[in-house]
Short mmCIF file of C-alpha atoms and ligand atoms in Angstrom, two decimals:
data_model
loop_
_atom_site.label_atom_id
_atom_site.label_comp_id
_atom_site.label_asym_id
_atom_site.label_seq_id
_atom_site.Cartn_x
_atom_site.Cartn_y
_atom_site.Cartn_z
CA MET A 21 -148.72 -1.45 14.49
CA LYS A 22 -149.91 2.11 14.52
CA VAL A 23 -147.78 5.22 14.10
CA GLU A 24 -149.48 8.49 15.02
CA GLY A 25 -148.26 12.04 14.48
CA ILE A 26 -144.55 11.25 14.37
CA THR A 27 -142.34 14.29 13.85
CA LYS A 28 -138.56 14.34 13.54
CA LYS A 29 -136.42 17.41 12.97
CA PHE A 30 -132.77 17.53 11.99
CA PRO A 31 -130.80 20.77 11.78
CA GLY A 32 -132.21 22.51 8.73
CA VAL A 33 -134.77 19.82 7.78
CA LEU A 34 -138.10 18.58 8.97
CA ALA A 35 -137.54 14.92 8.04
CA LEU A 36 -140.93 13.72 9.30
CA ASN A 37 -143.94 15.97 9.72
CA LYS A 38 -146.79 14.43 11.76
CA VAL A 39 -146.69 11.11 9.98
CA ASN A 40 -149.45 8.52 10.43
CA PHE A 41 -149.00 4.95 9.31
CA GLU A 42 -150.78 1.66 9.97
CA LEU A 43 -149.48 -1.86 9.53
CA PHE A 44 -151.88 -4.82 9.58
CA LYS A 45 -151.02 -8.29 10.77
CA GLY A 46 -149.71 -10.45 7.95
CA GLU A 47 -149.57 -7.71 5.30
CA VAL A 48 -146.74 -6.46 3.12
CA HIS A 49 -146.99 -2.67 3.28
CA ALA A 50 -144.75 -0.82 0.84
CA ILE A 51 -143.50 2.71 1.35
CA VAL A 52 -142.35 4.69 -1.67
CA GLY A 53 -141.10 8.23 -2.06
CA GLU A 54 -138.35 10.39 -3.49
CA ASN A 55 -134.84 10.45 -2.06
CA GLY A 56 -135.00 12.31 1.21
CA ALA A 57 -138.76 11.87 1.68
CA GLY A 58 -138.24 10.49 5.20
CA LYS A 59 -138.66 6.74 4.72
CA SER A 60 -135.46 5.60 6.43
CA THR A 61 -135.92 8.16 9.20
CA LEU A 62 -139.25 6.54 10.13
CA MET A 63 -137.71 3.06 9.96
CA ASN A 64 -134.84 4.17 12.19
CA ILE A 65 -137.40 5.41 14.70
CA LEU A 66 -139.32 2.12 14.60
CA SER A 67 -136.09 0.21 15.17
CA GLY A 68 -134.93 2.34 18.08
CA ILE A 69 -131.99 4.05 16.39
CA LEU A 70 -133.57 7.49 16.37
CA HIS A 71 -136.08 9.01 18.78
CA PRO A 72 -139.06 11.01 17.53
CA ASP A 73 -139.60 14.61 18.67
CA GLU A 74 -143.33 13.99 18.87
CA GLY A 75 -145.84 11.24 18.25
CA LYS A 76 -146.78 7.78 19.37
CA ILE A 77 -146.19 4.20 18.28
CA SER A 78 -148.46 1.38 19.38
CA LEU A 79 -148.28 -2.34 18.89
CA SER A 80 -151.39 -4.52 19.33
CA CYS A 81 -153.16 -1.46 20.80
CA SER A 82 -150.68 -0.77 23.59
CA GLU A 83 -148.17 2.05 23.44
CA LEU A 84 -144.62 1.07 22.59
CA LYS A 85 -141.53 3.07 23.43
CA VAL A 86 -138.66 1.83 21.28
CA GLU A 87 -135.78 3.39 23.12
CA ASN A 88 -133.02 1.35 21.54
CA PRO A 89 -132.51 -1.39 18.95
CA TYR A 90 -132.54 -4.05 21.67
CA MET A 91 -136.07 -3.05 22.69
CA ALA A 92 -137.13 -3.30 19.07
CA LYS A 93 -135.76 -6.85 18.92
CA VAL A 94 -137.47 -7.82 22.19
CA ASN A 95 -140.75 -6.59 20.74
CA GLY A 96 -140.23 -8.66 17.61
CA ILE A 97 -139.22 -5.80 15.28
CA SER A 98 -136.35 -6.72 12.98
CA THR A 99 -134.79 -4.47 10.33
CA VAL A 100 -132.80 -4.83 7.14
CA TYR A 101 -131.06 -1.46 7.06
CA GLN A 102 -130.54 0.50 3.85
CA GLU A 103 -126.94 1.23 4.81
CA LEU A 104 -126.04 -2.25 6.04
CA SER A 105 -125.34 -2.84 9.72
CA LEU A 106 -122.88 -5.74 9.66
CA ALA A 107 -119.65 -6.07 11.63
CA ASP A 108 -116.94 -6.55 9.01
CA SER A 109 -114.39 -8.33 11.16
CA LEU A 110 -116.83 -11.00 12.40
CA SER A 111 -117.91 -14.14 10.59
CA ILE A 112 -121.18 -14.55 8.73
CA ALA A 113 -122.53 -16.74 11.56
CA GLU A 114 -121.58 -14.23 14.25
CA ASN A 115 -123.29 -11.49 12.29
CA ILE A 116 -126.46 -13.43 11.58
CA ILE A 117 -127.05 -14.95 14.98
CA THR A 118 -126.60 -12.11 17.43
CA TYR A 119 -129.78 -12.49 19.38
CA GLN A 120 -130.56 -15.60 21.41
CA LYS A 121 -127.33 -17.41 20.58
CA PRO A 122 -127.46 -21.17 21.20
CA LEU A 123 -125.64 -21.95 24.46
CA LYS A 124 -124.01 -25.00 25.98
CA ARG A 125 -123.45 -25.74 29.64
CA PHE A 126 -121.85 -22.95 31.71
CA GLY A 127 -123.04 -20.38 29.19
CA PHE A 128 -120.55 -21.20 26.44
CA VAL A 129 -121.68 -20.57 22.87
CA ASP A 130 -122.69 -23.76 21.11
CA TRP A 131 -120.76 -23.13 17.89
CA GLU A 132 -121.79 -26.34 16.21
CA THR A 133 -125.50 -25.54 16.48
CA MET A 134 -124.81 -21.94 15.55
CA TYR A 135 -122.98 -22.91 12.34
CA LYS A 136 -125.67 -25.42 11.45
CA ARG A 137 -128.42 -22.85 11.94
CA CYS A 138 -126.48 -20.39 9.83
CA ASP A 139 -125.91 -22.96 7.09
CA ASN A 140 -129.65 -23.60 6.91
CA LEU A 141 -130.29 -19.89 6.56
CA LEU A 142 -127.68 -19.54 3.80
CA LYS A 143 -129.42 -22.34 1.92
CA LEU A 144 -132.48 -20.10 1.61
CA PHE A 145 -130.48 -18.01 -0.86
CA ASP A 146 -128.67 -20.95 -2.37
CA LYS A 147 -125.28 -19.47 -1.61
CA LYS A 148 -122.93 -22.40 -1.72
CA ASP A 149 -119.84 -20.20 -1.81
CA LEU A 150 -120.71 -18.60 1.50
CA LYS A 151 -119.69 -20.47 4.61
CA PRO A 152 -120.77 -19.61 8.17
CA LYS A 153 -117.14 -19.04 9.15
CA THR A 154 -116.35 -16.66 6.25
CA LEU A 155 -115.52 -13.16 7.47
CA VAL A 156 -117.97 -10.50 6.33
CA LYS A 157 -115.18 -8.21 5.13
CA GLU A 158 -114.43 -10.73 2.37
CA LEU A 159 -117.91 -10.45 0.89
CA SER A 160 -119.17 -8.33 -1.98
CA LEU A 161 -121.83 -5.73 -1.24
CA ALA A 162 -124.56 -7.96 -2.68
CA GLU A 163 -123.45 -10.89 -0.54
CA LYS A 164 -123.44 -8.59 2.46
CA GLN A 165 -126.96 -7.60 1.59
CA VAL A 166 -127.99 -11.27 1.64
CA VAL A 167 -126.35 -11.68 5.05
CA GLU A 168 -128.12 -8.55 6.31
CA ILE A 169 -131.45 -10.04 5.23
CA LEU A 170 -130.70 -13.39 6.90
CA LYS A 171 -129.66 -11.57 10.06
CA ALA A 172 -133.04 -9.86 10.22
CA VAL A 173 -135.09 -12.98 9.51
CA SER A 174 -133.10 -15.29 11.80
CA SER A 175 -134.97 -14.09 14.88
CA GLU A 176 -138.41 -14.95 13.41
CA PRO A 177 -139.73 -11.40 13.83
CA ARG A 178 -143.34 -10.25 14.23
CA ILE A 179 -142.58 -7.15 12.22
CA LEU A 180 -139.95 -7.22 9.50
CA ILE A 181 -138.72 -3.93 8.08
CA LEU A 182 -136.91 -4.07 4.73
CA ASP A 183 -135.34 -0.72 3.74
CA GLU A 184 -134.23 -1.18 0.13
CA PRO A 185 -133.29 -4.81 0.58
CA THR A 186 -132.70 -5.48 -3.12
CA SER A 187 -130.61 -2.47 -4.17
CA SER A 188 -127.66 -4.70 -5.09
CA LEU A 189 -129.41 -8.01 -5.69
CA SER A 190 -130.04 -9.49 -9.11
CA ARG A 191 -133.39 -10.89 -10.16
CA LEU A 192 -132.69 -14.43 -9.00
CA GLU A 193 -131.93 -13.32 -5.45
CA VAL A 194 -134.96 -11.02 -5.49
CA ASP A 195 -137.11 -14.06 -6.28
CA LYS A 196 -135.62 -15.90 -3.33
CA LEU A 197 -136.33 -12.96 -1.05
CA PHE A 198 -139.92 -12.76 -2.26
CA TYR A 199 -140.40 -16.44 -1.58
CA LEU A 200 -139.14 -15.85 1.95
CA ILE A 201 -141.44 -12.85 2.41
CA ARG A 202 -144.45 -14.93 1.35
CA GLN A 203 -143.53 -17.64 3.87
CA PHE A 204 -143.33 -15.02 6.61
CA LYS A 205 -146.67 -13.57 5.60
CA LYS A 206 -148.30 -16.96 5.96
CA LYS A 207 -147.00 -17.10 9.52
CA GLY A 208 -148.65 -13.75 10.24
CA THR A 209 -145.52 -11.56 10.15
CA SER A 210 -146.15 -7.98 9.05
CA ILE A 211 -143.68 -6.53 6.61
CA ILE A 212 -142.72 -2.97 5.71
CA TYR A 213 -141.08 -2.93 2.29
CA ILE A 214 -139.22 0.12 0.95
CA SER A 215 -137.96 0.17 -2.62
CA HIS A 216 -137.43 2.45 -5.59
CA HIS A 217 -138.24 -0.44 -7.91
CA LEU A 218 -141.96 -0.05 -8.44
CA ARG A 219 -142.13 -3.36 -10.27
CA GLU A 220 -141.17 -5.09 -7.03
CA ILE A 221 -143.83 -3.20 -5.11
CA PHE A 222 -146.56 -4.34 -7.47
CA GLU A 223 -145.31 -7.89 -7.20
CA ILE A 224 -145.05 -8.28 -3.45
CA ALA A 225 -147.04 -5.60 -1.62
CA ASP A 226 -150.65 -5.65 -0.43
CA ARG A 227 -150.83 -1.91 0.25
CA VAL A 228 -148.62 1.03 -0.59
CA THR A 229 -148.10 4.38 1.14
CA VAL A 230 -146.48 7.36 -0.59
CA PHE A 231 -144.22 9.69 1.39
CA ARG A 232 -143.38 13.16 0.15
CA ASP A 233 -141.37 15.83 2.00
CA GLY A 234 -141.76 14.08 5.34
CA LYS A 235 -145.51 13.54 5.06
CA ASP A 236 -147.63 10.49 4.34
CA ILE A 237 -149.53 11.48 1.21
CA CYS A 238 -151.85 8.51 0.63
CA THR A 239 -152.30 4.78 1.20
CA ASN A 240 -153.85 2.44 -1.38
CA LYS A 241 -154.47 -1.21 -1.90
CA ILE A 242 -152.07 -2.37 -4.57
CA GLY A 243 -154.83 -3.39 -7.00
CA GLU A 244 -156.41 0.06 -6.80
CA VAL A 245 -153.47 2.10 -8.02
CA LYS A 246 -151.40 2.31 -11.19
CA GLU A 247 -147.65 2.80 -11.43
CA GLN A 248 -147.98 6.19 -13.13
CA GLN A 249 -150.28 7.47 -10.38
CA LEU A 250 -147.78 6.46 -7.72
CA VAL A 251 -144.94 8.18 -9.52
CA THR A 252 -146.96 11.36 -9.92
CA LYS A 253 -147.80 11.34 -6.21
CA MET A 254 -144.17 10.72 -5.29
CA VAL A 255 -142.56 13.44 -7.34
CA GLY A 256 -145.50 15.78 -7.78
CA ARG A 257 -145.18 15.71 -11.58
CA GLU A 258 -145.43 13.26 -14.43
CA ILE A 259 -142.41 11.29 -15.58
CA LYS A 260 -142.26 9.79 -19.01
CA THR A 261 -140.70 6.39 -19.52
CA PHE A 262 -137.15 6.89 -20.44
CA TYR A 263 -135.82 6.13 -23.86
CA MET A 264 -132.30 6.73 -25.02
CA GLY A 265 -131.29 7.03 -28.62
CA TYR A 266 -128.16 5.48 -30.01
CA ASN A 267 -124.73 6.65 -29.00
CA ASN A 268 -122.23 7.86 -31.49
CA ILE A 269 -119.65 5.12 -31.18
CA SER A 270 -116.27 5.00 -32.86
CA SER A 271 -115.39 1.70 -34.49
CA LYS A 272 -111.94 1.57 -32.90
CA GLU A 273 -111.38 -0.52 -29.80
CA TYR A 274 -110.41 2.12 -27.25
CA PHE A 275 -109.93 0.19 -24.05
CA ILE A 276 -108.89 -3.44 -24.40
CA VAL A 277 -108.85 -5.97 -21.61
CA ASP A 278 -106.87 -8.92 -22.95
CA ASN A 279 -107.21 -12.20 -21.15
CA ILE A 280 -106.71 -10.97 -17.60
CA SER A 281 -107.00 -13.19 -14.54
CA SER A 282 -106.76 -12.43 -10.86
CA LYS A 283 -107.42 -14.66 -7.85
CA LYS A 284 -111.11 -14.04 -8.36
CA ILE A 285 -111.67 -13.81 -12.12
CA LYS A 286 -110.55 -16.03 -14.98
CA ASN A 287 -109.41 -15.12 -18.51
CA ILE A 288 -111.47 -12.02 -19.06
CA LYS A 289 -111.39 -10.56 -22.54
CA PHE A 290 -113.44 -7.63 -23.79
CA ASN A 291 -113.15 -4.14 -25.19
CA VAL A 292 -114.89 -0.79 -24.94
CA LYS A 293 -115.09 1.70 -27.77
CA LYS A 294 -114.90 5.47 -27.53
CA GLY A 295 -118.39 6.78 -26.92
CA GLU A 296 -119.76 3.41 -25.94
CA ILE A 297 -121.68 2.33 -22.85
CA LEU A 298 -120.97 -1.31 -22.09
CA SER A 299 -122.75 -3.05 -19.25
CA ILE A 300 -121.78 -6.13 -17.35
CA TYR A 301 -124.56 -8.27 -15.95
CA GLY A 302 -124.38 -11.32 -13.71
CA LEU A 303 -125.86 -12.88 -10.61
CA VAL A 304 -124.52 -12.12 -7.17
CA GLY A 305 -121.09 -13.73 -6.95
CA ALA A 306 -120.58 -13.92 -10.74
CA GLY A 307 -117.43 -11.82 -10.43
CA ARG A 308 -118.47 -8.45 -11.84
CA THR A 309 -117.17 -6.32 -9.00
CA GLU A 310 -114.03 -8.48 -8.82
CA LEU A 311 -113.43 -7.68 -12.48
CA ALA A 312 -113.74 -3.95 -11.84
CA LYS A 313 -111.39 -4.25 -8.88
CA ALA A 314 -108.80 -6.06 -10.98
CA ILE A 315 -108.90 -3.38 -13.69
CA PHE A 316 -108.66 -0.59 -11.13
CA GLY A 317 -105.67 -2.11 -9.36
CA LEU A 318 -107.44 -3.16 -6.18
CA ASP A 319 -106.91 -6.88 -6.81
CA PRO A 320 -103.55 -7.86 -8.35
CA ILE A 321 -103.71 -9.07 -11.96
CA GLU A 322 -101.88 -12.39 -12.31
CA GLN A 323 -101.83 -12.58 -16.09
CA GLY A 324 -103.00 -10.67 -19.15
CA GLN A 325 -102.69 -7.11 -20.42
CA MET A 326 -104.75 -3.94 -20.79
CA PHE A 327 -104.49 -1.29 -23.50
CA LEU A 328 -105.89 2.23 -23.55
CA ASN A 329 -105.93 4.17 -26.78
CA GLY A 330 -103.29 1.96 -28.38
CA SER A 331 -100.75 1.72 -25.61
CA GLU A 332 -100.41 -0.74 -22.80
CA VAL A 333 -101.43 0.39 -19.32
CA LYS A 334 -99.98 -1.32 -16.29
CA ILE A 335 -102.05 -0.80 -13.18
CA LYS A 336 -100.83 -2.05 -9.84
CA ASN A 337 -102.86 0.20 -7.58
CA PRO A 338 -105.76 2.68 -7.77
CA ALA A 339 -103.41 5.68 -7.93
CA MET A 340 -101.93 4.29 -11.16
CA ALA A 341 -105.43 3.79 -12.53
CA VAL A 342 -106.42 7.38 -11.79
CA LYS A 343 -103.15 8.58 -13.33
CA ASN A 344 -104.13 6.75 -16.52
CA ARG A 345 -107.52 8.45 -16.20
CA ILE A 346 -109.44 5.30 -15.41
CA ALA A 347 -112.08 5.87 -12.71
CA TYR A 348 -114.01 3.33 -10.67
CA VAL A 349 -117.14 4.35 -8.82
CA SER A 350 -117.50 1.70 -6.15
CA GLU A 351 -120.80 0.00 -5.37
CA ASP A 352 -120.23 0.50 -1.68
CA ARG A 353 -120.64 4.19 -1.02
CA LYS A 354 -120.46 3.71 2.72
CA GLU A 355 -117.29 1.63 2.97
CA SER A 356 -115.18 2.72 0.04
CA GLY A 357 -116.95 5.56 -1.67
CA LEU A 358 -117.59 8.66 0.37
CA TYR A 359 -115.89 10.49 3.21
CA LEU A 360 -119.04 10.45 5.31
CA GLU A 361 -117.80 12.80 8.03
CA LYS A 362 -116.63 15.41 5.50
CA THR A 363 -118.85 18.03 3.92
CA ILE A 364 -120.65 17.56 0.63
CA GLN A 365 -118.34 20.06 -1.08
CA ASP A 366 -115.19 18.35 0.19
CA ASN A 367 -116.49 15.07 -1.21
CA VAL A 368 -117.21 16.57 -4.62
CA VAL A 369 -113.62 17.76 -5.04
CA SER A 370 -111.95 14.92 -3.11
CA SER A 371 -110.63 12.97 -6.07
CA LYS A 372 -108.97 15.98 -7.70
CA LEU A 373 -107.79 18.07 -4.78
CA TYR A 374 -104.57 19.26 -6.44
CA SER A 375 -106.46 21.23 -9.05
CA TYR A 376 -108.10 23.40 -6.40
CA GLN A 377 -104.86 24.72 -4.97
CA LYS A 378 -103.97 28.37 -5.06
CA MET A 379 -100.47 29.17 -3.77
CA GLY A 380 -100.54 26.13 -1.52
CA TRP A 381 -104.00 26.85 -0.09
CA MET A 382 -107.32 25.37 -1.09
CA ASP A 383 -109.18 27.80 -3.29
CA ASP A 384 -112.43 27.87 -1.33
CA GLY A 385 -114.30 29.95 -3.87
CA GLN A 386 -113.44 27.51 -6.64
CA VAL A 387 -114.37 24.49 -4.48
CA LYS A 388 -117.73 26.06 -3.65
CA LYS A 389 -118.41 26.88 -7.28
CA MET A 390 -117.61 23.36 -8.47
CA ALA A 391 -119.60 21.78 -5.64
CA GLU A 392 -122.64 23.88 -6.45
CA LYS A 393 -122.39 22.97 -10.12
CA TYR A 394 -122.38 19.24 -9.40
CA ILE A 395 -124.98 19.42 -6.63
CA GLY A 396 -127.21 21.04 -9.25
CA LEU A 397 -126.30 18.61 -12.03
CA THR A 398 -126.98 15.51 -9.94
CA LYS A 399 -129.87 17.17 -8.07
CA ILE A 400 -128.62 16.41 -4.57
CA LYS A 401 -131.24 17.36 -1.99
CA CYS A 402 -129.47 19.24 0.79
CA PHE A 403 -129.74 22.51 2.67
CA SER A 404 -126.07 23.46 2.47
CA ALA A 405 -122.95 22.32 0.58
CA LYS A 406 -121.23 22.37 3.97
CA GLN A 407 -123.38 19.72 5.64
CA PRO A 408 -121.66 16.38 6.31
CA ALA A 409 -122.24 13.69 3.67
CA ALA A 410 -123.48 11.38 6.44
CA THR A 411 -126.58 13.51 6.87
CA LEU A 412 -127.80 12.91 3.32
CA SER A 413 -130.42 10.27 2.56
CA GLY A 414 -129.20 7.06 0.90
CA GLY A 415 -130.10 8.07 -2.64
CA ASN A 416 -128.59 11.50 -2.25
CA GLN A 417 -125.32 9.98 -1.04
CA GLN A 418 -125.29 7.93 -4.24
CA LYS A 419 -125.66 11.09 -6.33
CA LEU A 420 -122.79 12.69 -4.41
CA LEU A 421 -120.55 9.71 -5.13
CA LEU A 422 -121.23 10.06 -8.85
CA ALA A 423 -120.62 13.80 -8.73
CA ALA A 424 -117.20 13.24 -7.13
CA TRP A 425 -116.09 10.97 -9.97
CA PHE A 426 -117.72 12.84 -12.84
CA GLN A 427 -115.71 15.94 -12.07
CA ILE A 428 -112.31 14.25 -12.47
CA ASP A 429 -113.06 13.84 -16.15
CA PRO A 430 -111.80 10.28 -16.76
CA LEU A 431 -111.25 8.58 -20.14
CA ILE A 432 -112.65 5.28 -18.90
CA LEU A 433 -115.36 5.35 -16.30
CA ILE A 434 -116.39 2.15 -14.53
CA ILE A 435 -119.53 2.56 -12.45
CA ASP A 436 -120.67 -0.19 -10.14
CA GLU A 437 -124.45 0.08 -9.60
CA PRO A 438 -124.87 3.69 -10.78
CA THR A 439 -128.37 4.24 -9.44
CA ARG A 440 -128.37 2.16 -6.28
CA GLY A 441 -131.12 3.65 -4.12
CA VAL A 442 -131.82 6.56 -6.46
CA ASP A 443 -135.47 7.52 -6.97
CA ILE A 444 -137.29 7.39 -10.28
CA GLY A 445 -137.10 11.12 -10.97
CA ALA A 446 -133.38 11.42 -10.32
CA ARG A 447 -132.62 8.16 -12.12
CA ASN A 448 -133.31 9.71 -15.50
CA GLU A 449 -131.05 12.64 -14.70
CA ILE A 450 -128.25 10.22 -13.89
CA TYR A 451 -128.82 8.26 -17.09
CA ASN A 452 -128.53 11.53 -18.97
CA LEU A 453 -125.29 12.42 -17.22
CA ILE A 454 -123.80 9.00 -18.01
CA ARG A 455 -124.88 9.25 -21.60
CA ASN A 456 -123.31 12.68 -21.89
CA MET A 457 -120.04 11.23 -20.63
CA ALA A 458 -120.17 8.71 -23.48
CA GLN A 459 -121.11 11.39 -26.00
CA GLU A 460 -118.03 13.35 -24.97
CA GLY A 461 -115.97 10.38 -26.22
CA LYS A 462 -115.33 8.46 -23.05
CA GLY A 463 -115.70 4.73 -22.63
CA VAL A 464 -118.23 3.84 -19.97
CA ILE A 465 -118.51 0.46 -18.26
CA ILE A 466 -121.59 -0.08 -16.11
CA ILE A 467 -122.04 -2.91 -13.67
CA THR A 468 -125.68 -3.28 -12.78
CA SER A 469 -128.03 -5.80 -11.23
CA ASP A 470 -130.97 -3.90 -12.60
CA LEU A 471 -131.84 -5.44 -15.95
CA PRO A 472 -134.18 -2.73 -17.24
CA GLU A 473 -131.41 -0.24 -16.46
CA SER A 474 -128.93 -2.30 -18.39
CA LEU A 475 -131.25 -2.48 -21.40
CA ILE A 476 -132.04 1.24 -21.37
CA LEU A 477 -128.52 2.44 -20.92
CA SER A 478 -126.11 0.20 -22.75
CA ASP A 479 -124.98 -0.27 -26.33
CA ARG A 480 -123.62 -3.69 -25.55
CA ILE A 481 -124.11 -6.12 -22.65
CA ILE A 482 -121.72 -8.80 -21.51
CA VAL A 483 -122.87 -11.49 -19.11
CA MET A 484 -120.65 -13.08 -16.46
CA LYS A 485 -121.16 -16.40 -14.76
CA ASP A 486 -118.82 -18.21 -12.37
CA ARG A 487 -116.16 -15.52 -12.76
CA ARG A 488 -115.97 -15.73 -16.56
CA ILE A 489 -117.62 -13.96 -19.46
CA VAL A 490 -120.20 -16.31 -20.96
CA LYS A 491 -122.09 -14.19 -23.46
CA GLU A 492 -122.21 -10.88 -25.27
CA PHE A 493 -125.31 -9.15 -26.65
CA LEU A 494 -125.68 -6.11 -28.85
CA ARG A 495 -128.37 -3.76 -27.63
CA ASP A 496 -130.87 -4.75 -30.28
CA GLU A 497 -130.62 -8.47 -29.71
CA ALA A 498 -130.77 -8.36 -25.92
CA THR A 499 -133.93 -9.19 -23.98
CA GLU A 500 -134.42 -9.74 -20.26
CA GLU A 501 -135.15 -13.43 -20.81
CA LYS A 502 -132.03 -14.05 -22.88
CA ILE A 503 -129.78 -12.24 -20.41
CA ILE A 504 -131.17 -14.10 -17.40
CA ALA A 505 -130.87 -17.39 -19.24
CA SER A 506 -127.18 -16.89 -19.89
CA ALA A 507 -126.52 -15.53 -16.39
CA THR A 508 -128.08 -18.60 -14.81
CA GLY A 509 -126.89 -21.07 -17.42
CA VAL A 510 -130.41 -22.20 -18.24
CA ALA A 511 -131.11 -22.75 -21.91
CA ILE A 512 -134.26 -21.11 -23.32
N1 LIG B 601 -128.55 12.43 10.82
C1 LIG B 601 -129.10 13.36 10.05
N2 LIG B 601 -128.78 14.67 10.19
C2 LIG B 601 -129.35 15.60 9.42
N3 LIG B 601 -130.25 15.36 8.45
C3 LIG B 601 -130.61 14.09 8.27
C4 LIG B 601 -130.06 13.02 9.04
N4 LIG B 601 -130.61 11.86 8.60
C5 LIG B 601 -131.46 12.17 7.62
N5 LIG B 601 -131.47 13.51 7.40
C6 LIG B 601 -132.30 14.24 6.43
O1 LIG B 601 -133.65 13.84 6.61
C7 LIG B 601 -134.33 13.79 5.36
C8 LIG B 601 -134.98 12.42 5.19
O2 LIG B 601 -133.98 11.43 4.99
P1 LIG B 601 -134.28 9.88 4.86
O3 LIG B 601 -132.97 9.19 4.97
O4 LIG B 601 -135.35 9.49 5.81
O5 LIG B 601 -134.84 9.79 3.36
P2 LIG B 601 -135.32 8.51 2.52
O6 LIG B 601 -136.76 8.71 2.21
O7 LIG B 601 -134.94 7.27 3.23
O8 LIG B 601 -134.49 8.69 1.18
P3 LIG B 601 -133.72 7.61 0.23
O9 LIG B 601 -134.74 7.12 -0.74
O10 LIG B 601 -132.70 8.43 -0.47
O11 LIG B 601 -133.15 6.56 1.10
C9 LIG B 601 -133.28 14.12 4.30
O12 LIG B 601 -133.42 15.47 3.95
C10 LIG B 601 -131.96 13.88 5.00
O13 LIG B 601 -130.93 14.68 4.47
MG1 LIG B 602 -133.57 5.79 2.84
#
């Protein structure tokens, strides 16, 4: 595939500026770049969701006009979208097999074959819990991500586009995806792979192209370039590996979760101290998000108690959690995080609207001031605080979500996948912000699938498996190998 001189303008931004890009048959071509560099915009053009203002795409030397997603499919282009594209009220099977459904006589759908095909696909990721008939709305974000991947591969594409396919997957699922990618490569499929995890790029890609400010900066074979060089090209400056010192932790147990169970988690017991960052690790389906939801009042607690600063807190719904100053930053910014149609500034103040009232009216000046402060703190790339949140790139939406919760000043902050889709430069800024929250005496609970992140950020790590806590590590005793071993139940 050849992309020549593609330009795409949005109001106030030149998202792509005469981009050239070449994809060979059977190669894995990675694209890296800061949040807002234009990666997803190009992928949306290749998959027929957006139309370029200028430029040309050709496939096997003949020009290709991808006017809509259906034409992309017909031409063998299949995409795993960064902001998933599943239909929540349909089953896994209906979501995965949308194109060329198996049919019986008289054009009726052959459900039996469809479920069997879907079951075989689910086996690729070893997901025994997931059944073809399960509705997508019942899945966690990571499980949805697996379904999104299976949906894209089910049609045996010629070109497979993966836009941040692993942002909520843990290492074990990443391995399964890489195995799948290698199989596809052998069959001659070409793959475009976008990720902010450079480790993944060096593991799976044959070539890598850097995007910056809507331009393609350079393309290299993977063996000819070092990680540091890529980072410097992406952000235009050097970034040192991040190291965090020790937090100043009080010895008192500040937030205590005592033996709670819900429909989805069993007998969970742990505590967080004032000033501590605790992270929870586990494979997809281990029950981490379900734990957060139980604490925050989204899933009813069937037994057990919780204590904050010495007194019991009873939480039956999220409003009660917020009242007790417990915040939960959801992993799913699209579904349950942001108000996408509202402006950036409205989103920043959304969780604490009452404090911006002046004689019954919203104090616009105050809202603007606060929004600007947090846009600056989290380094959101935008042209105006009044642009809709939907027009931000994936990583910048993530920063906005954090900004909205940081400003309510909680005592206990639970963050599910804090840096999902955030680029390397901004990642460090977010780590700093989280650390500052802890330093101010809050208790921070981080749920992350990114092991290096967990090791950098946390004072203590607990590991979940099969909806229970199976292990706890202090920062100094934790290693990637040990954590993975307890998450998978394999002895080392
Ligand atoms: N629908 C839209 N309306 C206005 N601006 C948009 C729209 N979609 C994207 N943009 C802007 O285009 C630029 C490129 O965004 P894009 O989503 O392609 O970035 P990206 O490289 O995928 O970033 P990320 O790593 O955060 O996913 C950004 O400045 C973004 O705000
Ligand atoms: Mg993107």
